Amino acid sequence: MARHILVAVDLWVDVSLEFLRHLCADWESILSLFTPGQHPGLLVKASAGAGDTHRGGRSVMLLRFHAGLQLVYKPRSLAVDRHFQDLLTWLNEHGQRPAFRTLRLIDRGTYGWTEFVVASECTSQEEVVRFYERQGAYLALLYALKAVDFHAENIIAAGDDPMLVDLEALFHPDVRVKLSMAERPATRAVADSVMQIALLPQRFWSTNQFEGVDMSGLGNAQGQLSPHAVPTWQGVGTDEMKIIRERVTLPGHLNCPKLNGQYVQAVDYISSIVRGFTSLYRLLCARREEFLTALLPRFAHDEIRFIARATRTYATLSVESFHPNMLRDALKRERLFDRLWMAVKQQPYLTRLIPAEREDLLRGDIPLFTTYPDSCDLFTSEGKRIPDFFDEPSLKLAGERIQLLDEQDLQRQIWMIRAAFASVSLPAIDVPEDTTRALSAGVTVEHARLISAAQAVGEQLCKSALRHENAADWYGLTWVKEREWRVTPAGLDLQSGLPGIILFLSYLGELTKDTRDFALAKSAMQTLHGELEQLKTHLDLAATSGMSICNMLGSCIYLFSHLAALWHESAWLDEAEALVVLLSEHIEKDDMFDIVDGAAGCIASLLCLYTVAPSSRTLAAAIRCGDHLLASAQAMEQGMAWRTSRHEMLPQGFGRGTTGIAWSLLRLAAVSGEGRFQQAAAAALTYERRLFSPVKPGSVDLRGGMSWSYGAPGIAIGRITSLPHVDDATIREEIEAALRTTIAEGFAYNHDHSGPNHSLYHGDCGNLEALLLATRELDAGTYREHLERLTAQLLDSIDKHGWRMGVPLNVETPGLMMGLAGIGYQLLRLAEPERVPSVLMLAPPVV
């Protein structure tokens, strides 16, 4: 500790004297630029530590003079800042509206001075609109310049001007330059999108117990809790003062505009952001050649920063290194920094950086690495050169991106903007008025209209597909652990991933005989198969992938069972049976149990395969899943139930509830002949009946729901398809009650996600499955009338308003349960239920 104190004091003296020398040397220039004609008076305050410390304790300093002048001193080159202001001026001169405000600054090569930006409120609604239009324009410009790290701390809202106050992460180098065969097109598309700038809302560090934080430039951190417990003082001013660890409330930043004293949320101004983004994007396209030849080269020799790791990683290590236990023993403190090696397996390029990282951390600094846009070399904080660290200079990569700007890319980036806001929004869905207005009874839906509507979905999936050689891929919004939305490449699950898309395209091709749909399904299968091969070489990943509809193993077993029948290729059965072997190693690790995420869904997938290709191994795996459910059940006062990490006890419903578990156990009992599964199913139904509302007929559970996953529609589906195994007056009454509730409430307003939508998971398409099954299995003409009317309503809604996704803000997403593929699939099923099996029931192919 003594050694570190001596070093810290010496560095402080050196840095302070250096600052004063620079101030004296530049005084006349400062007077001329920042306060012409008026002397600022004495320096009355110099606040260091306005940013992280680098290069021997140097940090940004905020200065205040007696007459009120405020300046910012930055101990780094401001060449990139100067050239960025020149670029803003050029854009203003060529039509950027609303115009950008520029900053006055002095660049002295290794340090510089900039004007202090004072945060201020907007004075009108029009100013708020202009603020967000400028943010959209900045987003387009930063995208073109391959920028990163524009989080909340680096932006100040000055009236209707968002001011970018830290530009060292422009032209950020890429350590993954070439698209390898192992890297998916969708992965690269997300990585190279506007999402990487950190300006758009994104939620980080979320867990089952913590919702995460949004630190983006367009987010508002006010009131959020820190993602991890941090050292804080307790009992300050007493003899019991000590350090404890706890989550603290994060301070608000100055990035969000205010109107009438209230923060104005960016999500309410998405259209303004998109308008500003589109305008500047097209301006760059129109002035592309001049931009590339006259403006971009000016940045070639400007020092920029390479962010090798998240600053939080360095900051955490630095804070921990000053714990008394570490300061007692220098060797122990140095060993702490060996944790830097933990990320090398995933990011091997870090190996060359760790010696410099350790030196900076030992000195008390946050590690710093710099480069130049026209260089492939990297430099440490002490100026040591790491040659050829990058494959290509970032200026070249930025030029290539600018060359590729076009309308197709513009639309993809606009999708990313909307998806980013959706990912942090409440699960409400913006729906136009009259979207679900009921039609009169007696409507007949033509077969051709349903097929045509499904073909339109197929065409949109074809249009949105990303291609690389013979592979096709997509990205979309994924509902992760029923906790948050994320923008991700299409996963390996049936819910939002490639298996669901392939399943729909395969059935579309089968019904229409259109070879384009088959070809697209085959191309998507190339991507999926490549991912599977990689996974087989990393078996530890399979442990985190689960077993059922929402994961790779169960989803691919189900998909391959269908492809073997649809494509007449028995090799897919071999692929499915190989996955059964892998799955069997992880059955007892399941702690979700339900259809969507647990052993119940796994049973359904395995029985689908068993129907197509009977095998003792497949049946044995299904029985193990059933026994796992029985072993995990908890005896209740009446019946049995399952406790999960998300639910105290599973609610009622099919996808996420007890109905689905009981249904899967009944099916398993019928196939295996094992009576214990029948008894367990009966006990599960007994428990579930306790959750039924005594006032309203049907099923309104404790969290509300009117969908396949929760509530009446799913209960109707489960009970109807359980009739071959259990048929009594109680079951029949529950079916009638569930169908009545579904008809009355399942289409006018979707309680699960606060608005009507067309999705399978919690929308019209999924709820129609209950009525379709009722017309086919109950032989009830009255249900057919409702089915025809509501199907016509669905088609009219699609014609009038387009597809309504089961995601926030109605962001188009390709997946099966929440998006396009599911809407298209159910349209096919409504057209030809004899040929298209129920995917909500994980039904086997019709052979």
PDB file of N, CA and C in Angstrom, residues 13 52 89 268 387 482 527 676:
ATOM      1  N   VAL A  13       1.403  14.801  -8.790  1.00  0.00           N
ATOM      2  CA  VAL A  13       2.244  15.995  -8.912  1.00  0.00           C
ATOM      3  C   VAL A  13       2.629  16.219 -10.369  1.00  0.00           C
ATOM      4  N   ASP A  52     -12.188   8.276 -16.787  1.00  0.00           N
ATOM      5  CA  ASP A  52     -11.228   7.293 -16.289  1.00  0.00           C
ATOM      6  C   ASP A  52      -9.814   7.850 -16.376  1.00  0.00           C
ATOM      7  N   THR A  89     -19.820  20.534 -40.001  1.00  0.00           N
ATOM      8  CA  THR A  89     -19.984  21.772 -40.769  1.00  0.00           C
ATOM      9  C   THR A  89     -20.265  21.468 -42.235  1.00  0.00           C
ATOM     10  N   ASP A 268     -40.943   7.430 -27.185  1.00  0.00           N
ATOM     11  CA  ASP A 268     -42.098   8.171 -27.688  1.00  0.00           C
ATOM     12  C   ASP A 268     -41.770   8.960 -28.949  1.00  0.00           C
ATOM     13  N   PRO A 387       2.587  -4.738 -33.389  1.00  0.00           N
ATOM     14  CA  PRO A 387       2.440  -4.681 -34.852  1.00  0.00           C
ATOM     15  C   PRO A 387       1.367  -5.621 -35.389  1.00  0.00           C
ATOM     16  N   GLU A 482     -38.556 -15.509 -20.647  1.00  0.00           N
ATOM     17  CA  GLU A 482     -39.747 -14.767 -20.226  1.00  0.00           C
ATOM     18  C   GLU A 482     -39.380 -13.540 -19.402  1.00  0.00           C
ATOM     19  N   THR A 527     -27.484 -23.475 -42.736  1.00  0.00           N
ATOM     20  CA  THR A 527     -27.057 -22.703 -41.565  1.00  0.00           C
ATOM     21  C   THR A 527     -27.272 -23.488 -40.282  1.00  0.00           C
ATOM     22  N   ARG A 676     -48.255 -45.147 -14.058  1.00  0.00           N
ATOM     23  CA  ARG A 676     -47.879 -44.080 -13.135  1.00  0.00           C
ATOM     24  C   ARG A 676     -47.982 -42.700 -13.797  1.00  0.00           C
TER      25      ARG A 676
END
